[in-house]
PDB file of C-alpha atoms in Angstrom:
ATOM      1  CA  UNK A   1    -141.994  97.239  24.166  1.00 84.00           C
ATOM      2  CA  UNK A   2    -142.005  94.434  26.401  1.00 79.00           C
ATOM      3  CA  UNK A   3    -141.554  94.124  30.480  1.00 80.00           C
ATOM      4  CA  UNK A   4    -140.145  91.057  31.906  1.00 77.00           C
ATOM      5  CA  UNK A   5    -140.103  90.061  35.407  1.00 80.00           C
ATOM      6  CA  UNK A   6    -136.930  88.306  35.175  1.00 84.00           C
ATOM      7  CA  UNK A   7    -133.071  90.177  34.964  1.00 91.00           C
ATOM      8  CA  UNK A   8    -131.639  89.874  32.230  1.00 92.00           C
ATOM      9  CA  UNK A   9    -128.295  90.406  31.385  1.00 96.00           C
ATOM     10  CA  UNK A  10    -127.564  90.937  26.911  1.00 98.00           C
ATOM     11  CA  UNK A  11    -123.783  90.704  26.221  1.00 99.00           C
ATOM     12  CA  UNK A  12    -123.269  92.332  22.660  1.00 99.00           C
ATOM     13  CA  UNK A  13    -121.262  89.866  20.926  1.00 99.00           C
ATOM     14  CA  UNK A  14    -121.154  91.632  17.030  1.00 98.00           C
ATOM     15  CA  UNK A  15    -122.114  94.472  15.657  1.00 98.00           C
ATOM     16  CA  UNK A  16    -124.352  97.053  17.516  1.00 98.00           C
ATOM     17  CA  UNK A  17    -127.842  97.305  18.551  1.00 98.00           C
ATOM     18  CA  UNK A  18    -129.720 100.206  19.883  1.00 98.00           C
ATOM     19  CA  UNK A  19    -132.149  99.218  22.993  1.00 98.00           C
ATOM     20  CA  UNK A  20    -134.860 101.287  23.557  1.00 97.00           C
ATOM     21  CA  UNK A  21    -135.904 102.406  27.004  1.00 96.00           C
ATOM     22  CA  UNK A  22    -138.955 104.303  28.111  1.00 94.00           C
ATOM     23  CA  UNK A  23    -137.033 107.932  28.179  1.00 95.00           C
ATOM     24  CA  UNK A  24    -134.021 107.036  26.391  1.00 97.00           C
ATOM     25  CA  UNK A  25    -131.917 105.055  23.836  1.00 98.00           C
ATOM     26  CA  UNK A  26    -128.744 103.259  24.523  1.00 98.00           C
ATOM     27  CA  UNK A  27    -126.406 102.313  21.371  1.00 98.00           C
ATOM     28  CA  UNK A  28    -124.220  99.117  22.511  1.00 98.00           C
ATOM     29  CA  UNK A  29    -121.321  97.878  20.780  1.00 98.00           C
ATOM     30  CA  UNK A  30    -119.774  94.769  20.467  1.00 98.00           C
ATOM     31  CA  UNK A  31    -118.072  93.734  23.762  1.00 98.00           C
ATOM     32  CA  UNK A  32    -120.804  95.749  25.927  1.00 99.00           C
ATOM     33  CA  UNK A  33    -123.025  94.580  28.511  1.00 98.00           C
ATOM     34  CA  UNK A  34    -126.400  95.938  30.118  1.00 98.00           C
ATOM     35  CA  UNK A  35    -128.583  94.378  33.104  1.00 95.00           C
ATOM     36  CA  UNK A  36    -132.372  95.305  32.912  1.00 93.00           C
ATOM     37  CA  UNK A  37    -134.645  94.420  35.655  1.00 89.00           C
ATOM     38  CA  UNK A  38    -137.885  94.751  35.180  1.00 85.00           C
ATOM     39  CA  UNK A  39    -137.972  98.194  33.058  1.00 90.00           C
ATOM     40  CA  UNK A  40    -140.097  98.506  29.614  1.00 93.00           C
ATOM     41  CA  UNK A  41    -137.320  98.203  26.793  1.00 95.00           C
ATOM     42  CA  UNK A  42    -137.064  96.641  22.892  1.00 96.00           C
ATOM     43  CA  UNK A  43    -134.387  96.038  20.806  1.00 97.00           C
ATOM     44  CA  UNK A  44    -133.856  97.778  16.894  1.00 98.00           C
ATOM     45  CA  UNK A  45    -130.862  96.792  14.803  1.00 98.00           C
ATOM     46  CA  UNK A  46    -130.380 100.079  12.947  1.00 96.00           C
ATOM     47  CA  UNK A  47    -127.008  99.474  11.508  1.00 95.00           C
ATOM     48  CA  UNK A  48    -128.011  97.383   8.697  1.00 93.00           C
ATOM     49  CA  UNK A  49    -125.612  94.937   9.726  1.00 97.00           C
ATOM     50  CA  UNK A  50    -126.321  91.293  11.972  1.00 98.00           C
ATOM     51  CA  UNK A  51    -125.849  91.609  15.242  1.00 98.00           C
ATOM     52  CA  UNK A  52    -125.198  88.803  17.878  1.00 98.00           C
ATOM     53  CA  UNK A  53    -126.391  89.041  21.641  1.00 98.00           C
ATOM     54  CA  UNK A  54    -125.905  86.600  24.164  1.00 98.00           C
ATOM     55  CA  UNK A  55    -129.064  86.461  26.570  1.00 96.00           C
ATOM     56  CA  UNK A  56    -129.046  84.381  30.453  1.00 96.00           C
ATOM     57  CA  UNK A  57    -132.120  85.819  32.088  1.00 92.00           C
ATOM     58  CA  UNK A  58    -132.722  85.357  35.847  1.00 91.00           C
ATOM     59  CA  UNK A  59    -135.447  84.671  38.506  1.00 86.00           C
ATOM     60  CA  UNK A  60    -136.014  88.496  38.844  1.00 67.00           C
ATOM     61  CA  UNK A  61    -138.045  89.106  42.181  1.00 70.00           C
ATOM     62  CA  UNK A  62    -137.443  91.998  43.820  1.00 59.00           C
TER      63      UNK A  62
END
């Protein structure tokens, strides 16, 4: 897992990807959008599929 001091938006362009939070896990689809800032989270393609996500991370102070 990995905790970024930046926010970060990840636009799910194809396919699906599960992201992986401390307490939870959030399956996106393509055409889905999530904002982190500054939580502990990874990223696991389960599908067996690619899967394209558009990144554009941000000066995240707070």
């Amino acid at each position: 897992m990995q905790k970024t001091r930046t926010l970060e938006f990840a636009m799910i362009i194809e396919g699906e990807i599960t992201l992986v939070l401390d307490l939870e896990e959030v399956h996106l689809k393509a055409g889905e959008t999530v904002v982190l800032r500054g939580v502990n989270h990874s990223w696991s393609n389960r599908s067996g599929n690619p899967c394209t996500v558009a990144f554009s991370s941000h000066d995240g102070r707070y």
